[in-house]
Amino acid sequence: MIELIKKVVDKLLIANSVVVFTGAGVSAESGIPTFRDKDGLWQKLKPEELANFNAFLRNPDLVTEWYSHRRKIMHEVKPNSGHYAIAELEKYFERFAVITQNIDNLHRRAGSKNLFELHGNIERNYCIKCKKQYDLGDIYPDKAIYCECGGLIRPDVVWFGEMLPEDQFEGAVKAAKTCDVCFSVGTSAVVFPAAYIPIYAKQSGAFLVEINQNQTDLSQMADVVLQGKSGEILPIIVEEFKKRKNQELKRN
Ligand code: BJW
Ligand code: ZN
């Protein structure tokens, strides 16, 4: 493993632009369940029953309660060493982007600055009729809530069959197509169009590093696969990078 990490650090030392693409696995060590792992959210609940607009219209009480439950967990947990390592690495690059599929806000809370949120953010809600925005703070409704106009209030997240926020996706694609090193961290990389991000990076000539506890569809395309927990591997990479960067600075 350490030899592979050194190879990654070699690439980082000559990189001008870095992208870190993340999924639910990066937040698993904070205590947020992933979707598709064996103890993931969708072993008990079917995505098609919860994560799409028709499901919401059919059963707004259930979907609202499910998001309240998850928002409460997200408020109770803290960013982990993986999120902090990513935020620390950003300080060393002028062009650095975190592109996340997560809605949990943990990258921002850890200090990441240039962040693209492809699947929205659980902190925001809006009325499906008049689009008025709502911040529910620490209120966790256990059934559907309505706007003053009578419309249902939904979380500002991207469900199946919905378009990704255009500005976020466009910015992310641009960063992916122009980066020198791309990390894909804690994602099964099966949900599109988000999963195009590491593919675009690789096709545009970037060095692709996957960090995941398991093999994914992306593994065979990656230049380096680091199998394990992101909260353990990312801090080692960043420490090694800082050590080598300092040595370089001393030499020059
Ligand atoms: C660790 C770890 C540790 C664990 N350390 N690793 C092309 C082909 C086929 C289908 C499509 C296609 N293009 C579009 C589609 C349809 C669909 C899609 O992709 N379906 C596939 C699943 C088949 N896509 C869409 O519908 C998208 N919209 C769209 O395409 O719009 C255009 C359109 C419009 C109109 C009509 C038709 C098309 C929207 C997708 C929205 C996804 N939304 C969700 C829910 C968000 C809100 C919420 O959170 O509730 O986003 S689904 C869910 O999956 C969530 C996640 O962001 C996303 C990705 O999951 P992620 O993060 O990868 O999690 P897991 O659980 O899958 O993986 C965790 C990984 O971590 C595992 O690999 C573990 O091993 C690892 N791990 N612990 C390191 N400690
Ligand atoms: Zn309204």
Coordinates of C-alpha atoms and ligand atoms in Angstrom, one line a residue:
M1 CA 0.0 0.0 0.0
I2 CA 2.7 2.5 0.9
E3 CA 4.4 2.1 -2.5
L4 CA 1.1 2.9 -4.2
I5 CA 0.6 5.9 -2.0
K6 CA 4.1 7.2 -3.0
K7 CA 3.1 6.8 -6.6
V8 CA 0.0 8.9 -6.0
V9 CA 2.1 11.5 -4.1
D10 CA 4.6 11.7 -7.0
K11 CA 1.7 12.7 -9.3
L12 CA 0.3 15.2 -6.8
L13 CA 3.7 16.9 -6.5
I14 CA 3.6 17.7 -10.3
A15 CA -0.1 18.4 -10.5
N16 CA -1.6 21.8 -11.2
S17 CA -5.2 20.8 -10.8
V18 CA -6.9 18.2 -8.6
V19 CA -10.4 16.8 -8.4
V20 CA -11.8 14.7 -5.6
F21 CA -15.1 13.0 -6.5
T22 CA -16.9 11.6 -3.5
G23 CA -19.8 9.4 -2.5
A24 CA -21.5 8.0 0.5
G25 CA -18.5 6.0 1.6
V26 CA -16.5 9.1 2.5
S27 CA -19.1 9.8 5.2
A28 CA -19.6 6.2 6.4
E29 CA -16.9 6.6 9.1
S30 CA -18.9 9.6 10.4
G31 CA -21.8 7.3 11.0
I32 CA -24.0 8.0 8.0
P33 CA -25.2 4.8 6.3
T34 CA -24.3 4.3 2.6
F35 CA -27.0 3.3 0.1
R36 CA -25.9 0.1 -1.5
D37 CA -23.6 -1.6 1.0
K38 CA -24.9 -4.7 2.9
D39 CA -26.0 -2.6 5.8
G40 CA -26.9 0.3 3.5
L41 CA -30.1 2.3 3.4
W42 CA -31.5 0.4 0.5
Q43 CA -31.4 -3.0 1.9
K44 CA -34.6 -2.3 3.8
L45 CA -36.0 0.6 1.7
K46 CA -36.4 0.6 -2.0
P47 CA -35.0 3.7 -3.8
E48 CA -37.9 3.7 -6.2
E49 CA -40.2 4.0 -3.2
L50 CA -38.4 7.0 -1.7
A51 CA -36.0 8.7 -4.0
N52 CA -38.2 9.8 -6.8
F53 CA -40.8 12.5 -7.3
N54 CA -43.8 10.2 -7.9
A55 CA -43.0 8.4 -4.7
F56 CA -43.1 11.7 -2.9
L57 CA -46.4 12.6 -4.4
R58 CA -47.8 9.2 -3.6
N59 CA -46.6 9.1 0.0
P60 CA -45.3 12.6 1.1
D61 CA -45.6 11.7 4.8
L62 CA -43.2 8.7 4.4
V63 CA -40.7 10.6 2.3
T64 CA -40.7 13.7 4.5
E65 CA -40.2 11.5 7.6
W66 CA -37.3 9.6 5.9
Y67 CA -35.5 12.9 5.1
S68 CA -36.2 14.3 8.6
H69 CA -34.6 11.1 10.1
R70 CA -31.6 11.4 7.9
R71 CA -31.2 15.1 8.4
K72 CA -31.2 14.6 12.1
I73 CA -28.4 12.0 11.8
M74 CA -26.5 14.4 9.6
H75 CA -26.8 17.1 12.3
E76 CA -25.6 14.7 15.0
V77 CA -22.5 13.5 13.3
K78 CA -19.2 15.2 12.5
P79 CA -16.9 15.3 9.5
N80 CA -14.2 12.5 9.8
S81 CA -10.5 12.4 9.1
G82 CA -11.2 11.8 5.4
H83 CA -13.2 15.0 5.0
Y84 CA -10.5 16.9 6.9
A85 CA -7.7 15.5 4.8
I86 CA -9.5 16.6 1.6
A87 CA -10.0 20.1 3.0
E88 CA -6.3 20.3 4.0
L89 CA -5.1 19.2 0.5
E90 CA -7.1 22.0 -1.1
K91 CA -4.8 24.6 0.6
Y92 CA -1.8 23.5 -1.6
F93 CA -3.5 23.9 -5.0
E94 CA -4.8 26.9 -6.9
R95 CA -7.1 24.7 -8.8
F96 CA -8.8 22.1 -6.6
A97 CA -12.4 20.9 -6.7
V98 CA -14.4 18.6 -4.5
I99 CA -17.3 17.1 -6.5
T100 CA -19.7 15.3 -4.2
Q101 CA -22.8 13.2 -4.6
N102 CA -23.5 13.6 -0.9
I103 CA -26.2 15.8 0.4
D104 CA -24.8 15.8 4.0
N105 CA -22.8 19.1 4.1
L106 CA -19.8 17.4 5.7
H107 CA -17.2 18.6 3.2
R108 CA -18.3 22.2 3.8
R109 CA -18.2 21.6 7.6
A110 CA -14.7 20.2 7.3
G111 CA -13.5 23.4 5.5
S112 CA -13.6 22.4 1.8
K113 CA -14.1 25.6 -0.3
N114 CA -14.5 24.9 -4.0
L115 CA -17.3 22.4 -3.7
F116 CA -19.8 21.1 -6.3
E117 CA -22.9 19.3 -4.9
L118 CA -24.3 17.2 -7.7
H119 CA -27.3 15.8 -5.8
G120 CA -28.3 18.8 -3.8
N121 CA -28.2 19.5 -0.1
I122 CA -30.4 18.2 2.6
E123 CA -30.3 21.6 4.4
R124 CA -32.4 23.3 1.7
N125 CA -36.1 22.7 1.1
Y126 CA -38.5 24.3 -1.3
C127 CA -42.2 24.4 -2.2
I128 CA -42.9 22.4 -5.3
K129 CA -45.6 25.0 -6.4
C130 CA -44.2 28.4 -5.8
K131 CA -40.5 27.4 -5.3
K132 CA -40.2 29.4 -2.1
Q133 CA -37.2 28.2 -0.1
Y134 CA -37.4 26.8 3.4
D135 CA -34.7 26.2 6.1
L136 CA -36.1 23.8 8.6
G137 CA -33.2 24.2 11.0
D138 CA -33.7 21.8 13.9
I139 CA -37.3 21.0 13.1
Y140 CA -37.8 17.4 12.0
P141 CA -41.3 16.9 10.7
D142 CA -42.7 13.4 10.8
K143 CA -45.2 14.0 8.2
A144 CA -45.7 16.1 5.0
I145 CA -45.3 19.9 5.4
Y146 CA -47.0 22.6 3.2
C147 CA -46.1 26.0 2.0
E148 CA -48.4 29.0 2.7
C149 CA -49.4 28.7 -0.9
G150 CA -50.6 25.1 -0.3
G151 CA -47.8 23.4 -2.2
L152 CA -45.8 20.5 -0.7
I153 CA -42.4 21.3 0.7
R154 CA -39.6 18.9 -0.5
P155 CA -35.9 18.5 0.1
D156 CA -33.6 20.2 -2.5
V157 CA -32.0 16.9 -3.5
V158 CA -31.9 15.2 -6.9
W159 CA -34.1 12.1 -7.2
F160 CA -34.0 9.5 -9.9
G161 CA -35.3 10.8 -13.2
E162 CA -34.5 14.4 -12.2
M163 CA -31.9 16.7 -13.8
L164 CA -28.8 17.6 -11.8
P165 CA -28.4 21.3 -10.9
E166 CA -26.9 22.7 -14.2
D167 CA -24.4 25.1 -12.7
Q168 CA -23.0 22.4 -10.4
F169 CA -22.8 19.7 -13.1
E170 CA -21.2 22.0 -15.7
G171 CA -18.6 23.3 -13.2
A172 CA -17.8 19.8 -12.2
V173 CA -17.4 18.5 -15.7
K174 CA -15.1 21.4 -16.5
A175 CA -13.0 20.7 -13.5
A176 CA -12.9 17.0 -14.3
K177 CA -11.9 17.5 -17.9
T178 CA -9.0 19.8 -17.0
C179 CA -7.5 18.1 -13.9
D180 CA -4.2 16.3 -13.6
V181 CA -5.1 14.0 -10.8
C182 CA -8.6 12.7 -10.0
F183 CA -9.6 10.8 -6.9
S184 CA -12.8 8.8 -6.8
V185 CA -13.6 8.1 -3.1
G186 CA -16.2 6.0 -1.5
T187 CA -18.6 5.7 -4.4
S188 CA -20.0 2.7 -6.2
A189 CA -19.9 4.9 -9.3
V190 CA -23.1 3.4 -10.7
V191 CA -25.3 6.5 -10.6
F192 CA -25.2 8.6 -13.8
P193 CA -24.5 11.3 -14.9
A194 CA -22.4 11.8 -11.7
A195 CA -20.4 8.7 -12.5
Y196 CA -19.1 10.3 -15.7
I197 CA -16.9 12.7 -13.6
P198 CA -14.0 10.2 -13.0
I199 CA -14.5 8.8 -16.5
Y200 CA -14.2 12.3 -18.1
A201 CA -11.1 13.0 -16.0
K202 CA -9.4 9.7 -17.1
Q203 CA -10.4 10.2 -20.8
S204 CA -8.9 13.7 -20.6
G205 CA -5.6 12.4 -19.4
A206 CA -5.8 12.6 -15.7
F207 CA -4.2 10.1 -13.3
L208 CA -7.1 8.3 -11.7
V209 CA -6.9 7.1 -8.1
E210 CA -9.8 5.1 -6.6
I211 CA -10.1 4.8 -2.8
N212 CA -12.8 2.3 -1.8
Q213 CA -13.3 -0.6 0.6
N214 CA -14.5 -2.7 -2.3
Q215 CA -14.0 -3.1 -6.1
T216 CA -16.3 -1.0 -8.3
D217 CA -17.0 -0.7 -12.0
L218 CA -14.4 2.0 -12.0
S219 CA -11.6 0.0 -10.5
Q220 CA -10.3 -1.4 -13.8
M221 CA -10.0 2.1 -15.3
A222 CA -8.1 3.5 -12.3
D223 CA -4.3 3.9 -12.4
V224 CA -4.1 3.2 -8.7
V225 CA -6.7 1.4 -6.6
L226 CA -6.3 1.9 -2.8
Q227 CA -8.5 -0.6 -1.1
G228 CA -9.6 0.4 2.4
K229 CA -11.3 3.1 4.4
S230 CA -11.0 6.6 3.1
G231 CA -10.8 8.0 6.7
E232 CA -7.6 6.0 7.1
I233 CA -6.0 6.3 3.6
L234 CA -6.6 10.0 2.8
P235 CA -4.8 11.3 5.9
I236 CA -1.7 9.1 5.0
I237 CA -1.7 10.5 1.5
V238 CA -2.0 14.1 2.6
E239 CA 0.7 13.7 5.3
E240 CA 3.1 12.1 2.8
F241 CA 2.4 14.8 0.3
K242 CA 3.1 17.6 2.9
K243 CA 6.3 15.9 3.9
R244 CA 7.6 15.6 0.4
K245 CA 6.4 19.2 -0.5
N246 CA 8.4 20.5 2.5
Q247 CA 11.5 18.6 1.5
E248 CA 11.2 20.1 -2.0
L249 CA 10.8 23.6 -0.6
K250 CA 13.9 23.2 1.6
R251 CA 15.9 22.0 -1.4
N252 CA 15.0 25.0 -3.6
Ligands
BJW1 C1 -16.2 3.1 1.5 C2 -16.3 3.2 2.9 C3 -15.2 3.7 3.6 C4 -18.1 2.3 2.2 N1 -14.2 4.1 2.9 N2 -15.2 3.5 0.8 C5 -27.1 5.8 -17.8 C6 -27.2 4.5 -17.7 C7 -28.2 3.9 -16.8 C8 -29.0 4.7 -16.1 C9 -28.9 6.0 -16.2 C10 -28.0 6.6 -17.0 N3 -28.1 8.0 -17.0 C11 -29.1 8.2 -16.1 C12 -29.7 7.1 -15.6 C13 -30.8 7.0 -14.7 C14 -30.3 7.2 -13.2 C15 -29.2 6.2 -12.9 O1 -28.1 6.5 -12.8 N4 -29.6 5.0 -12.6 C16 -28.6 3.9 -12.3 C17 -28.6 3.6 -10.8 C18 -29.0 2.7 -13.1 N5 -29.9 8.5 -13.0 C19 -30.8 9.5 -12.8 O2 -32.0 9.4 -12.8 C20 -30.2 10.9 -12.6 N6 -30.8 11.9 -13.3 C21 -30.7 11.9 -14.7 O3 -30.1 11.1 -15.3 O4 -31.4 13.0 -15.2 C22 -31.6 13.0 -16.7 C23 -32.9 12.5 -16.9 C24 -34.0 13.3 -16.7 C25 -35.3 12.8 -17.0 C26 -35.5 11.5 -17.5 C27 -34.4 10.7 -17.7 C28 -33.1 11.2 -17.4 C29 -30.4 11.4 -11.1 C30 -29.7 10.5 -10.2 C31 -30.0 11.0 -8.7 C32 -29.5 10.1 -7.7 N7 -30.0 10.5 -6.4 C33 -29.5 9.8 -5.2 C34 -30.4 10.2 -4.0 C35 -30.0 11.7 -3.6 C36 -30.8 12.2 -2.4 C37 -30.6 11.3 -1.2 O5 -29.5 11.2 -0.7 O6 -31.6 10.8 -0.7 O7 -28.2 10.1 -4.9 S1 -29.5 8.0 -5.4 C38 -28.1 7.7 -4.4 O8 -27.0 7.2 -5.2 C39 -27.6 9.1 -3.9 C40 -26.1 9.0 -4.1 O9 -25.5 10.3 -4.2 C41 -26.0 8.1 -5.3 C42 -24.6 7.5 -5.4 O10 -24.4 6.6 -4.4 P1 -23.0 6.4 -3.8 O11 -22.6 7.7 -3.1 O12 -22.0 5.9 -4.8 O13 -23.2 5.4 -2.6 P2 -23.2 3.7 -2.6 O14 -23.9 3.3 -1.4 O15 -23.7 3.2 -3.9 O16 -21.7 3.4 -2.5 C43 -20.9 3.6 -1.4 C44 -19.5 3.1 -1.7 O17 -18.6 3.5 -0.6 C45 -19.3 1.6 -1.9 O18 -18.6 1.4 -3.1 C46 -18.5 1.1 -0.7 O19 -17.7 0.1 -1.0 C47 -17.8 2.4 -0.4 N8 -17.4 2.5 1.1 N9 -17.6 2.7 3.3 C48 -14.2 4.0 1.5 N10 -15.2 3.9 4.9
ZN2 ZN -45.4 27.6 -2.2

